[in-house]
mmCIF file of C-alpha atoms and ligand atoms in Angstrom:
data_model
loop_
_atom_site.group_PDB
_atom_site.id
_atom_site.type_symbol
_atom_site.label_atom_id
_atom_site.label_comp_id
_atom_site.label_asym_id
_atom_site.label_seq_id
_atom_site.Cartn_x
_atom_site.Cartn_y
_atom_site.Cartn_z
ATOM 1 C CA MET P 1416 -58.239 -77.942 -83.642
ATOM 2 C CA LYS P 1417 -61.690 -79.425 -83.153
ATOM 3 C CA GLY P 1418 -64.501 -77.301 -81.803
ATOM 4 C CA LEU P 1419 -66.083 -78.103 -78.457
ATOM 5 C CA TYR P 1420 -69.230 -79.518 -80.047
ATOM 6 C CA GLU P 1421 -67.216 -81.910 -82.229
ATOM 7 C CA SER P 1422 -65.062 -82.959 -79.249
ATOM 8 C CA VAL P 1423 -68.177 -83.756 -77.218
ATOM 9 C CA GLN P 1424 -69.551 -85.826 -80.121
ATOM 10 C CA ASP P 1425 -66.215 -87.663 -80.427
ATOM 11 C CA ALA P 1426 -66.056 -88.539 -76.744
ATOM 12 C CA ALA P 1427 -69.732 -89.529 -76.600
ATOM 13 C CA GLY P 1428 -69.280 -91.706 -79.701
ATOM 14 C CA PHE P 1429 -66.317 -93.463 -78.131
ATOM 15 C CA LEU P 1430 -68.287 -94.057 -74.936
ATOM 16 C CA ARG P 1431 -71.324 -95.381 -76.815
ATOM 17 C CA SER P 1432 -69.066 -97.915 -78.455
ATOM 18 C CA SER P 1433 -67.571 -98.802 -75.037
ATOM 19 C CA SER P 1434 -70.843 -99.301 -73.156
ATOM 20 C CA ALA P 1435 -74.324 -100.166 -74.390
ATOM 21 C CA LEU P 1436 -75.847 -98.681 -71.243
ATOM 22 C CA VAL P 1437 -77.895 -95.517 -71.819
ATOM 23 C CA PRO P 1438 -77.640 -93.492 -68.606
ATOM 24 C CA ARG P 1439 -80.618 -91.740 -67.125
ATOM 25 C CA VAL P 1440 -78.681 -90.042 -64.335
ATOM 26 C CA GLY P 1441 -75.219 -88.486 -64.346
ATOM 27 C CA ILE P 1442 -73.335 -88.518 -61.046
ATOM 28 C CA ILE P 1443 -70.247 -86.493 -60.116
ATOM 29 C CA LEU P 1444 -68.375 -87.652 -57.026
ATOM 30 C CA GLY P 1445 -66.339 -85.000 -55.261
ATOM 31 C CA THR P 1446 -63.246 -84.917 -53.067
ATOM 32 C CA GLY P 1447 -63.246 -87.788 -50.571
ATOM 33 C CA LEU P 1448 -66.623 -88.981 -51.879
ATOM 34 C CA GLY P 1449 -65.443 -91.485 -54.496
ATOM 35 C CA GLY P 1450 -66.665 -94.256 -52.189
ATOM 36 C CA VAL P 1451 -70.252 -93.460 -53.165
ATOM 37 C CA SER P 1452 -69.378 -95.496 -56.256
ATOM 38 C CA ALA P 1453 -69.508 -98.633 -54.077
ATOM 39 C CA ARG P 1454 -73.310 -98.379 -54.491
ATOM 40 C CA ILE P 1455 -73.031 -98.684 -58.271
ATOM 41 C CA GLN P 1456 -73.318 -102.096 -59.918
ATOM 42 C CA ILE P 1457 -70.667 -101.422 -62.483
ATOM 43 C CA ASN P 1458 -71.036 -102.577 -66.093
ATOM 44 C CA GLU P 1459 -68.024 -100.712 -67.503
ATOM 45 C CA GLN P 1460 -65.227 -98.758 -65.887
ATOM 46 C CA ILE P 1461 -63.458 -96.499 -68.369
ATOM 47 C CA PRO P 1462 -60.254 -94.701 -67.354
ATOM 48 C CA TYR P 1463 -60.358 -91.004 -68.202
ATOM 49 C CA ASN P 1464 -57.128 -91.262 -70.171
ATOM 50 C CA ARG P 1465 -58.823 -93.541 -72.727
ATOM 51 C CA ILE P 1466 -61.637 -91.092 -73.484
ATOM 52 C CA PRO P 1467 -60.925 -88.697 -76.384
ATOM 53 C CA HIS P 1468 -60.395 -85.053 -75.297
ATOM 54 C CA PHE P 1469 -60.913 -85.927 -71.612
ATOM 55 C CA PRO P 1470 -58.630 -84.236 -69.063
ATOM 56 C CA GLU P 1471 -56.796 -86.463 -66.558
ATOM 57 C CA SER P 1472 -57.483 -86.252 -62.822
ATOM 58 C CA THR P 1473 -54.517 -85.169 -60.687
ATOM 59 C CA VAL P 1474 -55.910 -84.407 -57.249
ATOM 60 C CA GLU P 1475 -55.656 -86.545 -54.145
ATOM 61 C CA GLY P 1476 -58.856 -88.333 -53.118
ATOM 62 C CA HIS P 1477 -60.010 -88.690 -56.716
ATOM 63 C CA LYS P 1478 -59.889 -91.645 -59.014
ATOM 64 C CA GLY P 1479 -60.018 -91.076 -62.716
ATOM 65 C CA ASN P 1480 -62.734 -93.376 -64.052
ATOM 66 C CA LEU P 1481 -66.016 -92.985 -65.796
ATOM 67 C CA LEU P 1482 -68.373 -95.664 -64.504
ATOM 68 C CA PHE P 1483 -71.364 -97.047 -66.375
ATOM 69 C CA GLY P 1484 -73.755 -99.097 -64.303
ATOM 70 C CA THR P 1485 -76.911 -99.170 -62.227
ATOM 71 C CA VAL P 1486 -77.967 -97.996 -58.785
ATOM 72 C CA SER P 1487 -81.158 -99.670 -57.551
ATOM 73 C CA GLY P 1488 -81.857 -100.646 -61.157
ATOM 74 C CA CYS P 1489 -81.457 -97.085 -62.483
ATOM 75 C CA ASN P 1490 -78.929 -96.566 -65.295
ATOM 76 C CA VAL P 1491 -76.201 -94.131 -64.297
ATOM 77 C CA VAL P 1492 -72.940 -92.750 -65.580
ATOM 78 C CA ALA P 1493 -70.643 -91.589 -62.788
ATOM 79 C CA MET P 1494 -67.453 -89.598 -62.648
ATOM 80 C CA GLN P 1495 -65.203 -91.123 -60.041
ATOM 81 C CA GLY P 1496 -63.089 -88.029 -59.593
ATOM 82 C CA ARG P 1497 -63.793 -84.606 -61.019
ATOM 83 C CA PHE P 1498 -61.686 -81.780 -62.427
ATOM 84 C CA HIS P 1499 -61.039 -78.518 -60.647
ATOM 85 C CA TYR P 1500 -59.979 -75.123 -61.896
ATOM 86 C CA TYR P 1501 -57.178 -75.076 -59.284
ATOM 87 C CA GLU P 1502 -55.561 -78.083 -60.962
ATOM 88 C CA GLY P 1503 -54.824 -75.857 -63.930
ATOM 89 C CA TYR P 1504 -57.634 -76.948 -66.247
ATOM 90 C CA SER P 1505 -59.758 -74.424 -68.077
ATOM 91 C CA LEU P 1506 -63.387 -74.301 -67.003
ATOM 92 C CA GLN P 1507 -64.289 -75.689 -70.428
ATOM 93 C CA GLN P 1508 -62.210 -78.771 -69.561
ATOM 94 C CA VAL P 1509 -63.650 -78.939 -66.040
ATOM 95 C CA THR P 1510 -67.186 -79.052 -67.426
ATOM 96 C CA PHE P 1511 -66.535 -81.195 -70.514
ATOM 97 C CA PRO P 1512 -67.834 -84.386 -68.806
ATOM 98 C CA VAL P 1513 -71.171 -82.686 -68.028
ATOM 99 C CA ARG P 1514 -71.703 -82.136 -71.752
ATOM 100 C CA ILE P 1515 -70.800 -85.752 -72.453
ATOM 101 C CA MET P 1516 -73.194 -87.123 -69.839
ATOM 102 C CA LYS P 1517 -75.979 -85.121 -71.461
ATOM 103 C CA ALA P 1518 -74.958 -86.239 -74.951
ATOM 104 C CA LEU P 1519 -75.167 -89.847 -73.722
ATOM 105 C CA GLY P 1520 -78.797 -89.312 -72.733
ATOM 106 C CA ALA P 1521 -78.742 -88.473 -69.007
ATOM 107 C CA GLU P 1522 -81.491 -86.109 -67.847
ATOM 108 C CA LEU P 1523 -80.738 -85.717 -64.153
ATOM 109 C CA LEU P 1524 -77.390 -84.660 -62.722
ATOM 110 C CA PHE P 1525 -76.485 -85.492 -59.125
ATOM 111 C CA ILE P 1526 -73.361 -83.773 -57.844
ATOM 112 C CA ASN P 1527 -71.646 -84.478 -54.520
ATOM 113 C CA SER P 1528 -69.015 -82.050 -53.282
ATOM 114 C CA ALA P 1529 -66.901 -81.374 -50.240
ATOM 115 C CA ALA P 1530 -67.432 -77.895 -48.810
ATOM 116 C CA GLY P 1531 -66.392 -75.757 -45.893
ATOM 117 C CA GLY P 1532 -69.298 -74.763 -43.656
ATOM 118 C CA LEU P 1533 -69.831 -71.035 -43.049
ATOM 119 C CA ASN P 1534 -73.171 -71.217 -41.291
ATOM 120 C CA PRO P 1535 -72.314 -71.440 -37.572
ATOM 121 C CA LEU P 1536 -75.105 -73.977 -37.031
ATOM 122 C CA PHE P 1537 -73.414 -76.466 -39.352
ATOM 123 C CA ARG P 1538 -71.247 -79.317 -38.088
ATOM 124 C CA THR P 1539 -68.527 -81.356 -39.709
ATOM 125 C CA GLY P 1540 -70.106 -84.381 -41.378
ATOM 126 C CA ASP P 1541 -73.404 -82.604 -42.145
ATOM 127 C CA ILE P 1542 -75.023 -82.842 -45.556
ATOM 128 C CA MET P 1543 -76.145 -79.589 -47.151
ATOM 129 C CA ILE P 1544 -78.674 -79.695 -49.980
ATOM 130 C CA VAL P 1545 -77.623 -76.791 -52.175
ATOM 131 C CA THR P 1546 -80.520 -74.422 -52.919
ATOM 132 C CA ASP P 1547 -78.569 -71.706 -54.741
ATOM 133 C CA HIS P 1548 -75.050 -70.500 -55.368
ATOM 134 C CA ILE P 1549 -72.851 -67.432 -55.523
ATOM 135 C CA ASN P 1550 -70.233 -67.643 -58.231
ATOM 136 C CA LEU P 1551 -67.011 -65.939 -57.140
ATOM 137 C CA GLN P 1552 -64.706 -67.715 -59.576
ATOM 138 C CA VAL P 1553 -62.799 -65.461 -61.942
ATOM 139 C CA ASP P 1554 -63.863 -67.304 -65.074
ATOM 140 C CA ASN P 1555 -67.096 -68.703 -66.483
ATOM 141 C CA PRO P 1556 -67.278 -72.033 -68.338
ATOM 142 C CA LEU P 1557 -69.442 -70.441 -71.030
ATOM 143 C CA ARG P 1558 -67.050 -67.598 -71.786
ATOM 144 C CA GLY P 1559 -66.392 -67.467 -75.508
ATOM 145 C CA ILE P 1560 -68.911 -70.173 -76.399
ATOM 146 C CA THR P 1561 -71.128 -69.049 -79.272
ATOM 147 C CA ASP P 1562 -72.104 -72.406 -80.776
ATOM 148 C CA GLU P 1563 -75.851 -72.710 -80.159
ATOM 149 C CA ARG P 1564 -75.641 -76.486 -80.693
ATOM 150 C CA LEU P 1565 -74.106 -76.529 -77.186
ATOM 151 C CA GLY P 1566 -77.128 -74.746 -75.703
ATOM 152 C CA PRO P 1567 -78.270 -71.166 -75.175
ATOM 153 C CA ARG P 1568 -75.527 -68.571 -74.922
ATOM 154 C CA PHE P 1569 -77.156 -66.842 -71.939
ATOM 155 C CA PRO P 1570 -78.689 -69.633 -69.842
ATOM 156 C CA ASP P 1571 -81.294 -68.643 -67.324
ATOM 157 C CA MET P 1572 -80.129 -69.030 -63.717
ATOM 158 C CA SER P 1573 -83.338 -68.155 -61.872
ATOM 159 C CA GLN P 1574 -83.644 -71.765 -60.663
ATOM 160 C CA PRO P 1575 -80.307 -73.532 -61.148
ATOM 161 C CA TYR P 1576 -81.039 -76.218 -58.541
ATOM 162 C CA ASP P 1577 -84.169 -78.189 -59.390
ATOM 163 C CA CYS P 1578 -86.944 -77.471 -56.831
ATOM 164 C CA GLU P 1579 -88.549 -80.876 -57.184
ATOM 165 C CA LEU P 1580 -85.251 -82.689 -56.725
ATOM 166 C CA ILE P 1581 -84.500 -80.589 -53.631
ATOM 167 C CA GLU P 1582 -87.879 -81.480 -52.169
ATOM 168 C CA PHE P 1583 -87.467 -85.130 -53.143
ATOM 169 C CA ALA P 1584 -83.997 -85.366 -51.573
ATOM 170 C CA GLY P 1585 -85.299 -83.720 -48.385
ATOM 171 C CA LYS P 1586 -88.201 -86.163 -48.170
ATOM 172 C CA VAL P 1587 -85.977 -89.187 -48.754
ATOM 173 C CA ALA P 1588 -83.498 -87.977 -46.120
ATOM 174 C CA LEU P 1589 -86.317 -87.433 -43.639
ATOM 175 C CA ASP P 1590 -87.700 -90.929 -44.269
ATOM 176 C CA LEU P 1591 -84.207 -92.363 -43.765
ATOM 177 C CA LYS P 1592 -83.824 -90.241 -40.593
ATOM 178 C CA ILE P 1593 -80.771 -88.534 -42.037
ATOM 179 C CA PRO P 1594 -80.646 -84.883 -40.976
ATOM 180 C CA VAL P 1595 -79.916 -82.431 -43.780
ATOM 181 C CA ARG P 1596 -79.184 -78.727 -44.003
ATOM 182 C CA TYR P 1597 -80.165 -76.420 -46.822
ATOM 183 C CA GLY P 1598 -78.031 -73.566 -48.016
ATOM 184 C CA VAL P 1599 -76.164 -71.435 -50.489
ATOM 185 C CA TYR P 1600 -72.827 -72.595 -51.910
ATOM 186 C CA ALA P 1601 -70.173 -70.015 -52.758
ATOM 187 C CA ALA P 1602 -67.606 -71.078 -55.346
ATOM 188 C CA VAL P 1603 -64.034 -69.814 -55.087
ATOM 189 C CA ASP P 1604 -61.012 -70.687 -57.213
ATOM 190 C CA GLY P 1605 -58.702 -72.074 -54.517
ATOM 191 C CA PRO P 1606 -56.433 -73.875 -54.012
ATOM 192 C CA SER P 1607 -55.484 -71.673 -51.061
ATOM 193 C CA LEU P 1608 -58.172 -71.751 -48.396
ATOM 194 C CA GLU P 1609 -59.958 -68.709 -47.012
ATOM 195 C CA THR P 1610 -58.546 -66.163 -44.597
ATOM 196 C CA PRO P 1611 -60.668 -65.135 -41.597
ATOM 197 C CA SER P 1612 -61.687 -61.924 -43.391
ATOM 198 C CA GLU P 1613 -62.615 -63.767 -46.568
ATOM 199 C CA THR P 1614 -64.637 -66.180 -44.451
ATOM 200 C CA ARG P 1615 -66.486 -63.274 -42.819
ATOM 201 C CA MET P 1616 -67.101 -61.723 -46.236
ATOM 202 C CA LEU P 1617 -68.530 -64.964 -47.668
ATOM 203 C CA ARG P 1618 -70.887 -65.280 -44.728
ATOM 204 C CA MET P 1619 -71.960 -61.635 -45.101
ATOM 205 C CA LEU P 1620 -72.659 -62.260 -48.779
ATOM 206 C CA GLY P 1621 -75.142 -64.925 -47.774
ATOM 207 C CA ALA P 1622 -73.218 -68.145 -48.288
ATOM 208 C CA ASP P 1623 -73.684 -71.159 -46.004
ATOM 209 C CA ALA P 1624 -70.785 -73.143 -47.443
ATOM 210 C CA VAL P 1625 -67.759 -72.570 -49.633
ATOM 211 C CA GLY P 1626 -66.005 -74.831 -52.081
ATOM 212 C CA MET P 1627 -63.741 -74.928 -55.110
ATOM 213 C CA SER P 1628 -65.984 -76.820 -57.539
ATOM 214 C CA THR P 1629 -69.613 -77.510 -58.446
ATOM 215 C CA VAL P 1630 -70.673 -74.119 -59.790
ATOM 216 C CA PRO P 1631 -68.975 -74.446 -63.214
ATOM 217 C CA GLU P 1632 -70.639 -77.845 -63.655
ATOM 218 C CA VAL P 1633 -74.015 -76.447 -62.583
ATOM 219 C CA ILE P 1634 -73.726 -73.560 -65.055
ATOM 220 C CA VAL P 1635 -73.041 -75.966 -67.915
ATOM 221 C CA ALA P 1636 -75.777 -78.283 -66.619
ATOM 222 C CA ARG P 1637 -78.173 -75.350 -67.024
ATOM 223 C CA GLN P 1638 -76.934 -74.659 -70.515
ATOM 224 C CA VAL P 1639 -77.445 -78.242 -71.674
ATOM 225 C CA GLY P 1640 -80.800 -78.637 -69.908
ATOM 226 C CA PHE P 1641 -80.051 -80.969 -66.985
ATOM 227 C CA ARG P 1642 -82.184 -81.030 -63.863
ATOM 228 C CA THR P 1643 -79.556 -80.773 -61.130
ATOM 229 C CA LEU P 1644 -79.267 -81.736 -57.475
ATOM 230 C CA VAL P 1645 -76.187 -80.981 -55.377
ATOM 231 C CA LEU P 1646 -75.444 -82.566 -52.003
ATOM 232 C CA ALA P 1647 -72.475 -80.981 -50.240
ATOM 233 C CA ALA P 1648 -70.577 -82.755 -47.465
ATOM 234 C CA VAL P 1649 -69.544 -80.257 -44.808
ATOM 235 C CA THR P 1650 -65.932 -81.251 -44.191
ATOM 236 C CA ASN P 1651 -64.979 -78.380 -41.871
ATOM 237 C CA VAL P 1652 -66.682 -75.358 -40.344
ATOM 238 C CA ASN P 1653 -65.035 -71.961 -40.761
ATOM 239 C CA LEU P 1654 -65.908 -69.322 -38.184
ATOM 240 C CA PRO P 1655 -64.167 -66.009 -38.864
ATOM 241 C CA ASP P 1656 -63.527 -65.290 -35.179
ATOM 242 C CA ALA P 1657 -62.418 -68.805 -34.340
ATOM 243 C CA MET P 1658 -60.645 -70.076 -37.440
ATOM 244 C CA GLU P 1659 -59.138 -73.520 -37.261
ATOM 245 C CA PRO P 1660 -56.439 -74.759 -39.608
ATOM 246 C CA ILE P 1661 -57.737 -76.972 -42.435
ATOM 247 C CA SER P 1662 -55.768 -79.593 -44.316
ATOM 248 C CA MET P 1663 -56.768 -81.498 -47.441
ATOM 249 C CA GLU P 1664 -56.207 -84.715 -45.457
ATOM 250 C CA LYS P 1665 -58.846 -83.554 -42.967
ATOM 251 C CA VAL P 1666 -61.205 -82.570 -45.767
ATOM 252 C CA ILE P 1667 -60.897 -86.039 -47.287
ATOM 253 C CA THR P 1668 -61.300 -87.826 -43.930
ATOM 254 C CA ASN P 1669 -64.293 -85.710 -42.964
ATOM 255 C CA ALA P 1670 -65.954 -86.155 -46.351
ATOM 256 C CA GLY P 1671 -65.887 -89.839 -45.409
ATOM 257 C CA LEU P 1672 -68.155 -89.032 -42.428
ATOM 258 C CA ALA P 1673 -70.916 -87.821 -44.741
ATOM 259 C CA GLU P 1674 -70.288 -90.396 -47.450
ATOM 260 C CA PRO P 1675 -72.563 -93.200 -46.109
ATOM 261 C CA ASP P 1676 -75.492 -90.799 -45.640
ATOM 262 C CA ILE P 1677 -75.025 -89.262 -49.085
ATOM 263 C CA SER P 1678 -74.854 -92.760 -50.574
ATOM 264 C CA ASP P 1679 -78.037 -93.819 -48.746
ATOM 265 C CA VAL P 1680 -79.975 -90.759 -49.930
ATOM 266 C CA LEU P 1681 -78.792 -91.200 -53.511
ATOM 267 C CA GLU P 1682 -79.571 -94.894 -53.585
ATOM 268 C CA GLU P 1683 -83.050 -94.421 -52.124
ATOM 269 C CA MET P 1684 -83.831 -91.541 -54.500
ATOM 270 C CA LEU P 1685 -82.952 -93.737 -57.461
ATOM 271 C CA ARG P 1686 -84.883 -96.694 -56.041
ATOM 272 C CA ARG P 1687 -88.036 -94.569 -55.717
ATOM 273 C CA THR P 1688 -87.500 -93.086 -59.168
ATOM 274 C CA MET P 1689 -87.439 -96.573 -60.656
ATOM 275 C CA LYS P 1690 -90.527 -97.603 -58.669
ATOM 276 C CA ASN P 1691 -92.680 -94.521 -59.131
ATOM 277 C CA GLY P 1692 -91.593 -93.293 -62.521
ATOM 278 C CA PRO P 1693 -89.977 -89.990 -63.382
ATOM 279 C CA ILE P 1694 -89.719 -87.425 -60.630
HETATM 280 N N1 HPA T 221 -62.921 -73.815 -48.320
HETATM 281 C C1 HPA T 221 -62.947 -74.045 -49.650
HETATM 282 N N2 HPA T 221 -63.150 -75.241 -50.162
HETATM 283 C C2 HPA T 221 -63.330 -76.268 -49.320
HETATM 284 C C3 HPA T 221 -63.316 -76.094 -47.930
HETATM 285 C C4 HPA T 221 -63.096 -74.785 -47.406
HETATM 286 O O1 HPA T 221 -63.058 -74.557 -46.188
HETATM 287 N N3 HPA T 221 -63.538 -77.304 -47.364
HETATM 288 C C5 HPA T 221 -63.696 -78.189 -48.402
HETATM 289 N N4 HPA T 221 -63.564 -77.565 -49.579
#
């Protein structure tokens, strides 16, 4: 069996031969947020099942394509559909595309995710700029990885979400008159949703939102040296004393409420990056 480093090289080599575009920004589109890809002028659309060693997407609301193209003139590679631990993949599989995006040359990673709001001030359809996270998943994507060619074995996590990108996203949102929240994202395994007591616990721990993704990708992004920005779409608000039932259908529909704003912020950030040089 090939090692992870060799598998990443294989996949990146295949993709280099499939698209001449060298991406500057990697984009991961979360549940119900695949529509953000409408803002990409697509050069190549590569189904996941053609990419060596790539897992295949199974979850509703996700398409399985890697897109090479431009947004406001900026070269991007975007995952239309991501992998989740709850689908049965290992966290190494879940985060494999992050390593590939880096190997292809991307320096910035923009992640969009659906999340349940825990902060009582949040509303469905809000955007939360993630400032930090609490990892409550049982596994870690770096467990067992000793190959230093993949990055440091013990990546620093004192600033996992890039301060300058957070400030930049906030400024762009303000200029576009799009209200944003800031907060801490707690990652759980899923796929079952939270009980009222779990919801209370997450809030007491200091989380503003909860989701089943993002954190494994951010950990690997740190290991490989990405500067990362995460915009979470608040698809439901969970209040421990007034819990409402949540369905995946609702999550997908409500992610659609935040999708245009997330797309606008992303597009404008990339437009200004192209105009004013590197952030
Ligand atoms: N909990 C966990 N993950 C989620 C939620 C939630 O309430 N909403 C969207 N993803």
